[in-house]
């Protein structure tokens, strides 16, 4: 069996650079077709697909093939046939008699199957989620099937989409004219500013208070606008004013203040505060009020004018309140506005639940509901009009589906959880991260006007993405199926390659997140896909995730249950891939136990890891509500079916592991990986070694479990990293505490790390976590349970143990404090009696830690000061003879005790 290119070499540096840039791109990218979570970069997906399917041509020809992959890595390049064609030719040459069949059974937003289709593969995309399934149809199937004009000289699919989008805009605008007012000169309000309201907690005051996070409306290079409080007998109102406050008050502060998830509302009239618990209780029992306090007009010249709402504005809102109640249900009984309940156990994803906002309709103001309902109804009307005009049913269905996605973009930018950014004067959207953030003051847009987040913008984004997908797939439609990855509807050995990015435990709650869009897609497209929208919300009983629902709820999926579901999916992957096929699996989780289970799962499924690659997959600065679980880099594990596996002996495996990790990390060093990314990048090479054996045993016959093997991998990484930082000779002289401190600073800087990560790091150096968190230790436990751990610097350690043969890191910290306090004689004695002044490893540690710390760090300044005085300190310390018995405890306030 010939090894695939991916098992030998990849142009990692070029592909990772392109992937990193791609996460910041928008125009034409499939991410703008419809929001989906954790979508992989196209550059990464394309590289993995091609390299999994073409054999390694050997060193002589490999350079040209890698160069072709690198040339096609930038997003801007792949729309050019001349750039992609060499990749297609390489694939065709590797498969002269037939087209390779590729499966992604966790297809999500469609990145992996799109690249398989672009290269010319026979591609199958599977997902159990109805929203993901529709996105895949719009990315993979419809552009390929209908992308060209329906008849000679006829309009293309993109042109027809724009035509029908204009039709929807005109029809909907006519229905909404009375609720979206126009100025006499034809201009329309762009943004309406709202605040939720509650009464003052003091019954003697009882004024209605608008909940605002800040008094700022604009604080940019264009405008500086604020609101001031206008206190009347029964309420607090907001008045629009120009500039920063002249009275010196802090306009960054509003009536609502937050500390973590705890919110306090303070009355500007009497100063009474309503704490978080009371606020939640009041909201659940009585609900919030809504108060329109400002409007943004954008003139045709581009000038932005902030003003207070007029009577006409308020009358339009009142009309919308009445009209939304009169909307007719759909023929199948579905309400015009989503009245489905939000899953109560998902309050971590939807914090609004804890304030009594428990239906999808209540996430929108009445006018927002009306606007979105009319848009959804108009999409249905457009589909009917297409058929009446004689359009092919399949083409009409495709066009209506793109219109439904456009409505979803408006849904995302026009809920009562869309907030305003004064520094840039723009709206956010409902999902700034993998959950909804509770909003107190929020924005409403006029989607049919000329402001931000409007219909024209939605259509433009989708048009550009659709154009990209047509170029990539035309004439090669993928098979898009909605199915359960645990029970795939395919024959044994049907696919030449299975390339997947499976779910990561509880990192992303795909079903619960996509419910937000599902309920509106049901209104706009439910008649076209009745089988997809037969349930109230997205079906989740077979979803392969661990969810974060209340453990007592019916919806709860435990870690164990997730692992069982993933195992069934891996078993199915092994079944449907050919015996000589390849499985490339993307994984990006920091939890070492997750990796341990994955190794067991691959083994149990009959797969062995042949090689691995760390690849850039997450956008820098990405916001996620589960930060500790997802890496900036993914590890691509390349697997084959097990042919035969023998038993391995522990000592032999350790030697193999050291050699393989050193070899692979030398390659990975060029990627400038750090932190958890670096540690996890070594898991792949560890898997390669471990997977060669059915089990690993010591000479005594005792089997070494997967957790112990993972510790070995971490030890190898730590040795490699610290050797590079300090040099081989100094490494031999550094004690385990010092190595742990250096490794933490290198890997995580000053960041806190999860408990599991801290435990595994300690095990890599044979240190006790309890001992390191004892008084005078290097670490501090945060909170209760598994909250995490913090590394302590010299200023955090006021009592430092320096008993017989002290750790060099303890000597270094004590020296920093003495140096800072000007206690030179005690510093000389410390460095002399411990031998630190004459020990090259001590100075290597000092230099290495200083170089790892950020500019301006106090510890860095102290270490640089010590290092700069090395010769002088060594000379003065030489008069002290090392005498370890003299040392007991260093106290920063009293010296050595």
PDB file of C-alpha atoms in Angstrom, residues 342-491:
ATOM      1  CA  UNK A 342     -36.796  27.751  24.128  1.00  0.00           C
ATOM      2  CA  UNK A 343     -35.368  24.605  25.716  1.00  0.00           C
ATOM      3  CA  UNK A 344     -35.277  25.622  29.381  1.00  0.00           C
ATOM      4  CA  UNK A 345     -32.268  23.507  30.288  1.00  0.00           C
ATOM      5  CA  UNK A 346     -30.112  25.487  27.838  1.00  0.00           C
ATOM      6  CA  UNK A 347     -29.884  28.627  29.968  1.00  0.00           C
ATOM      7  CA  UNK A 348     -26.091  28.631  29.556  1.00  0.00           C
ATOM      8  CA  UNK A 349     -26.517  29.147  25.811  1.00  0.00           C
ATOM      9  CA  UNK A 350     -29.550  31.393  26.230  1.00  0.00           C
ATOM     10  CA  UNK A 351     -29.127  33.402  29.463  1.00  0.00           C
ATOM     11  CA  UNK A 352     -32.349  35.251  28.641  1.00  0.00           C
ATOM     12  CA  UNK A 353     -34.149  32.182  30.007  1.00  0.00           C
ATOM     13  CA  UNK A 354     -33.176  33.172  33.532  1.00  0.00           C
ATOM     14  CA  UNK A 355     -35.022  36.481  33.013  1.00  0.00           C
ATOM     15  CA  UNK A 356     -38.245  34.880  31.813  1.00  0.00           C
ATOM     16  CA  UNK A 357     -37.642  35.386  28.074  1.00  0.00           C
ATOM     17  CA  UNK A 358     -38.550  31.791  27.315  1.00  0.00           C
ATOM     18  CA  UNK A 359     -40.090  31.714  23.821  1.00  0.00           C
ATOM     19  CA  UNK A 360     -38.422  32.540  20.528  1.00  0.00           C
ATOM     20  CA  UNK A 361     -40.925  35.295  19.806  1.00  0.00           C
ATOM     21  CA  UNK A 362     -40.046  37.067  23.045  1.00  0.00           C
ATOM     22  CA  UNK A 363     -36.467  37.466  21.821  1.00  0.00           C
ATOM     23  CA  UNK A 364     -37.832  40.096  19.424  1.00  0.00           C
ATOM     24  CA  UNK A 365     -39.858  43.271  19.840  1.00  0.00           C
ATOM     25  CA  UNK A 366     -43.360  43.221  18.290  1.00  0.00           C
ATOM     26  CA  UNK A 367     -42.185  45.239  15.281  1.00  0.00           C
ATOM     27  CA  UNK A 368     -39.184  42.951  14.769  1.00  0.00           C
ATOM     28  CA  UNK A 369     -41.564  39.971  14.844  1.00  0.00           C
ATOM     29  CA  UNK A 370     -43.820  41.621  12.275  1.00  0.00           C
ATOM     30  CA  UNK A 371     -40.956  42.518   9.924  1.00  0.00           C
ATOM     31  CA  UNK A 372     -39.439  39.033  10.050  1.00  0.00           C
ATOM     32  CA  UNK A 373     -42.806  37.315   9.695  1.00  0.00           C
ATOM     33  CA  UNK A 374     -43.638  39.416   6.620  1.00  0.00           C
ATOM     34  CA  UNK A 375     -40.248  38.629   5.072  1.00  0.00           C
ATOM     35  CA  UNK A 376     -40.795  34.904   5.674  1.00  0.00           C
ATOM     36  CA  UNK A 377     -44.282  35.048   4.155  1.00  0.00           C
ATOM     37  CA  UNK A 378     -42.962  36.980   1.173  1.00  0.00           C
ATOM     38  CA  UNK A 379     -40.341  34.289   0.511  1.00  0.00           C
ATOM     39  CA  UNK A 380     -43.177  31.791   0.242  1.00  0.00           C
ATOM     40  CA  UNK A 381     -45.016  34.159  -2.082  1.00  0.00           C
ATOM     41  CA  UNK A 382     -41.896  34.494  -4.218  1.00  0.00           C
ATOM     42  CA  UNK A 383     -41.674  30.730  -4.612  1.00  0.00           C
ATOM     43  CA  UNK A 384     -45.307  30.614  -5.753  1.00  0.00           C
ATOM     44  CA  UNK A 385     -44.625  33.409  -8.253  1.00  0.00           C
ATOM     45  CA  UNK A 386     -41.610  31.546  -9.646  1.00  0.00           C
ATOM     46  CA  UNK A 387     -43.730  28.481 -10.333  1.00  0.00           C
ATOM     47  CA  UNK A 388     -46.484  30.604 -11.859  1.00  0.00           C
ATOM     48  CA  UNK A 389     -43.852  32.029 -14.211  1.00  0.00           C
ATOM     49  CA  UNK A 390     -43.051  28.505 -15.380  1.00  0.00           C
ATOM     50  CA  UNK A 391     -39.735  28.059 -13.565  1.00  0.00           C
ATOM     51  CA  UNK A 392     -38.415  24.542 -13.061  1.00  0.00           C
ATOM     52  CA  UNK A 393     -39.486  23.260  -9.620  1.00  0.00           C
ATOM     53  CA  UNK A 394     -35.969  22.347  -8.524  1.00  0.00           C
ATOM     54  CA  UNK A 395     -34.555  25.710  -9.532  1.00  0.00           C
ATOM     55  CA  UNK A 396     -37.431  27.529  -7.814  1.00  0.00           C
ATOM     56  CA  UNK A 397     -36.822  25.534  -4.645  1.00  0.00           C
ATOM     57  CA  UNK A 398     -33.134  26.442  -4.738  1.00  0.00           C
ATOM     58  CA  UNK A 399     -33.812  30.156  -5.231  1.00  0.00           C
ATOM     59  CA  UNK A 400     -36.420  30.236  -2.463  1.00  0.00           C
ATOM     60  CA  UNK A 401     -33.930  28.517  -0.140  1.00  0.00           C
ATOM     61  CA  UNK A 402     -31.341  31.235  -0.712  1.00  0.00           C
ATOM     62  CA  UNK A 403     -34.055  33.815   0.010  1.00  0.00           C
ATOM     63  CA  UNK A 404     -34.790  31.972   3.264  1.00  0.00           C
ATOM     64  CA  UNK A 405     -31.116  32.212   4.206  1.00  0.00           C
ATOM     65  CA  UNK A 406     -31.272  35.952   3.546  1.00  0.00           C
ATOM     66  CA  UNK A 407     -34.172  36.237   5.991  1.00  0.00           C
ATOM     67  CA  UNK A 408     -32.030  34.401   8.541  1.00  0.00           C
ATOM     68  CA  UNK A 409     -29.298  37.016   8.167  1.00  0.00           C
ATOM     69  CA  UNK A 410     -31.906  39.652   9.065  1.00  0.00           C
ATOM     70  CA  UNK A 411     -33.012  37.506  12.024  1.00  0.00           C
ATOM     71  CA  UNK A 412     -29.421  37.501  13.266  1.00  0.00           C
ATOM     72  CA  UNK A 413     -29.101  41.282  13.014  1.00  0.00           C
ATOM     73  CA  UNK A 414     -32.584  42.242  14.185  1.00  0.00           C
ATOM     74  CA  UNK A 415     -33.301  40.609  17.544  1.00  0.00           C
ATOM     75  CA  UNK A 416     -33.498  42.282  20.930  1.00  0.00           C
ATOM     76  CA  UNK A 417     -30.018  40.870  21.668  1.00  0.00           C
ATOM     77  CA  UNK A 418     -28.233  42.936  19.035  1.00  0.00           C
ATOM     78  CA  UNK A 419     -26.133  45.632  20.651  1.00  0.00           C
ATOM     79  CA  UNK A 420     -24.384  48.828  19.543  1.00  0.00           C
ATOM     80  CA  UNK A 421     -20.654  49.579  19.457  1.00  0.00           C
ATOM     81  CA  UNK A 422     -20.230  53.345  20.087  1.00  0.00           C
ATOM     82  CA  UNK A 423     -16.536  53.366  19.166  1.00  0.00           C
ATOM     83  CA  UNK A 424     -17.284  52.152  15.652  1.00  0.00           C
ATOM     84  CA  UNK A 425     -20.942  53.155  15.370  1.00  0.00           C
ATOM     85  CA  UNK A 426     -22.120  49.745  14.166  1.00  0.00           C
ATOM     86  CA  UNK A 427     -24.433  46.963  15.300  1.00  0.00           C
ATOM     87  CA  UNK A 428     -23.249  43.564  16.458  1.00  0.00           C
ATOM     88  CA  UNK A 429     -25.318  40.463  15.822  1.00  0.00           C
ATOM     89  CA  UNK A 430     -27.147  37.993  18.028  1.00  0.00           C
ATOM     90  CA  UNK A 431     -24.276  35.475  18.181  1.00  0.00           C
ATOM     91  CA  UNK A 432     -20.973  37.247  18.930  1.00  0.00           C
ATOM     92  CA  UNK A 433     -19.879  33.896  20.390  1.00  0.00           C
ATOM     93  CA  UNK A 434     -21.258  30.361  20.710  1.00  0.00           C
ATOM     94  CA  UNK A 435     -24.146  31.618  22.810  1.00  0.00           C
ATOM     95  CA  UNK A 436     -26.453  34.599  23.120  1.00  0.00           C
ATOM     96  CA  UNK A 437     -25.363  37.403  25.436  1.00  0.00           C
ATOM     97  CA  UNK A 438     -28.015  39.007  27.579  1.00  0.00           C
ATOM     98  CA  UNK A 439     -28.643  42.512  26.252  1.00  0.00           C
ATOM     99  CA  UNK A 440     -30.181  45.351  28.266  1.00  0.00           C
ATOM    100  CA  UNK A 441     -30.041  48.150  25.728  1.00  0.00           C
ATOM    101  CA  UNK A 442     -30.338  46.879  22.175  1.00  0.00           C
ATOM    102  CA  UNK A 443     -30.760  47.937  18.553  1.00  0.00           C
ATOM    103  CA  UNK A 444     -33.523  47.502  16.045  1.00  0.00           C
ATOM    104  CA  UNK A 445     -32.723  47.969  12.356  1.00  0.00           C
ATOM    105  CA  UNK A 446     -34.892  48.840   9.385  1.00  0.00           C
ATOM    106  CA  UNK A 447     -33.845  45.939   7.142  1.00  0.00           C
ATOM    107  CA  UNK A 448     -35.453  47.450   4.054  1.00  0.00           C
ATOM    108  CA  UNK A 449     -33.746  50.817   4.490  1.00  0.00           C
ATOM    109  CA  UNK A 450     -30.158  51.826   3.867  1.00  0.00           C
ATOM    110  CA  UNK A 451     -28.677  51.221   7.324  1.00  0.00           C
ATOM    111  CA  UNK A 452     -26.493  48.445   8.735  1.00  0.00           C
ATOM    112  CA  UNK A 453     -27.508  44.777   8.592  1.00  0.00           C
ATOM    113  CA  UNK A 454     -30.100  45.436   5.892  1.00  0.00           C
ATOM    114  CA  UNK A 455     -31.656  43.235   3.204  1.00  0.00           C
ATOM    115  CA  UNK A 456     -29.424  44.600   0.462  1.00  0.00           C
ATOM    116  CA  UNK A 457     -26.364  43.713   2.487  1.00  0.00           C
ATOM    117  CA  UNK A 458     -27.677  40.213   3.204  1.00  0.00           C
ATOM    118  CA  UNK A 459     -28.321  39.643  -0.498  1.00  0.00           C
ATOM    119  CA  UNK A 460     -24.858  40.924  -1.427  1.00  0.00           C
ATOM    120  CA  UNK A 461     -23.114  38.640   1.081  1.00  0.00           C
ATOM    121  CA  UNK A 462     -25.024  35.575  -0.100  1.00  0.00           C
ATOM    122  CA  UNK A 463     -24.547  36.496  -3.785  1.00  0.00           C
ATOM    123  CA  UNK A 464     -20.780  36.671  -3.388  1.00  0.00           C
ATOM    124  CA  UNK A 465     -20.697  33.370  -1.514  1.00  0.00           C
ATOM    125  CA  UNK A 466     -22.979  31.762  -4.092  1.00  0.00           C
ATOM    126  CA  UNK A 467     -20.733  32.975  -6.911  1.00  0.00           C
ATOM    127  CA  UNK A 468     -17.785  31.330  -5.172  1.00  0.00           C
ATOM    128  CA  UNK A 469     -19.683  28.052  -4.751  1.00  0.00           C
ATOM    129  CA  UNK A 470     -20.786  28.007  -8.403  1.00  0.00           C
ATOM    130  CA  UNK A 471     -17.179  28.361  -9.577  1.00  0.00           C
ATOM    131  CA  UNK A 472     -16.062  25.637  -7.174  1.00  0.00           C
ATOM    132  CA  UNK A 473     -18.748  23.024  -7.847  1.00  0.00           C
ATOM    133  CA  UNK A 474     -20.578  23.652 -11.124  1.00  0.00           C
ATOM    134  CA  UNK A 475     -21.226  20.377 -12.916  1.00  0.00           C
ATOM    135  CA  UNK A 476     -20.183  18.292  -9.894  1.00  0.00           C
ATOM    136  CA  UNK A 477     -23.085  18.259  -7.419  1.00  0.00           C
ATOM    137  CA  UNK A 478     -22.417  16.594  -4.087  1.00  0.00           C
ATOM    138  CA  UNK A 479     -24.715  14.059  -2.520  1.00  0.00           C
ATOM    139  CA  UNK A 480     -26.170  15.921   0.463  1.00  0.00           C
ATOM    140  CA  UNK A 481     -27.988  13.693   2.949  1.00  0.00           C
ATOM    141  CA  UNK A 482     -29.459  14.216   6.356  1.00  0.00           C
ATOM    142  CA  UNK A 483     -28.471  11.175   8.388  1.00  0.00           C
ATOM    143  CA  UNK A 484     -27.170   9.987  11.738  1.00  0.00           C
ATOM    144  CA  UNK A 485     -23.398   9.475  11.824  1.00  0.00           C
ATOM    145  CA  UNK A 486     -23.948   6.603  14.269  1.00  0.00           C
ATOM    146  CA  UNK A 487     -25.931   4.676  11.641  1.00  0.00           C
ATOM    147  CA  UNK A 488     -24.693   5.648   8.201  1.00  0.00           C
ATOM    148  CA  UNK A 489     -26.903   4.602   5.243  1.00  0.00           C
ATOM    149  CA  UNK A 490     -23.967   3.430   3.103  1.00  0.00           C
ATOM    150  CA  UNK A 491     -22.444   0.126   2.015  1.00  0.00           C
TER     151      UNK A 491
END
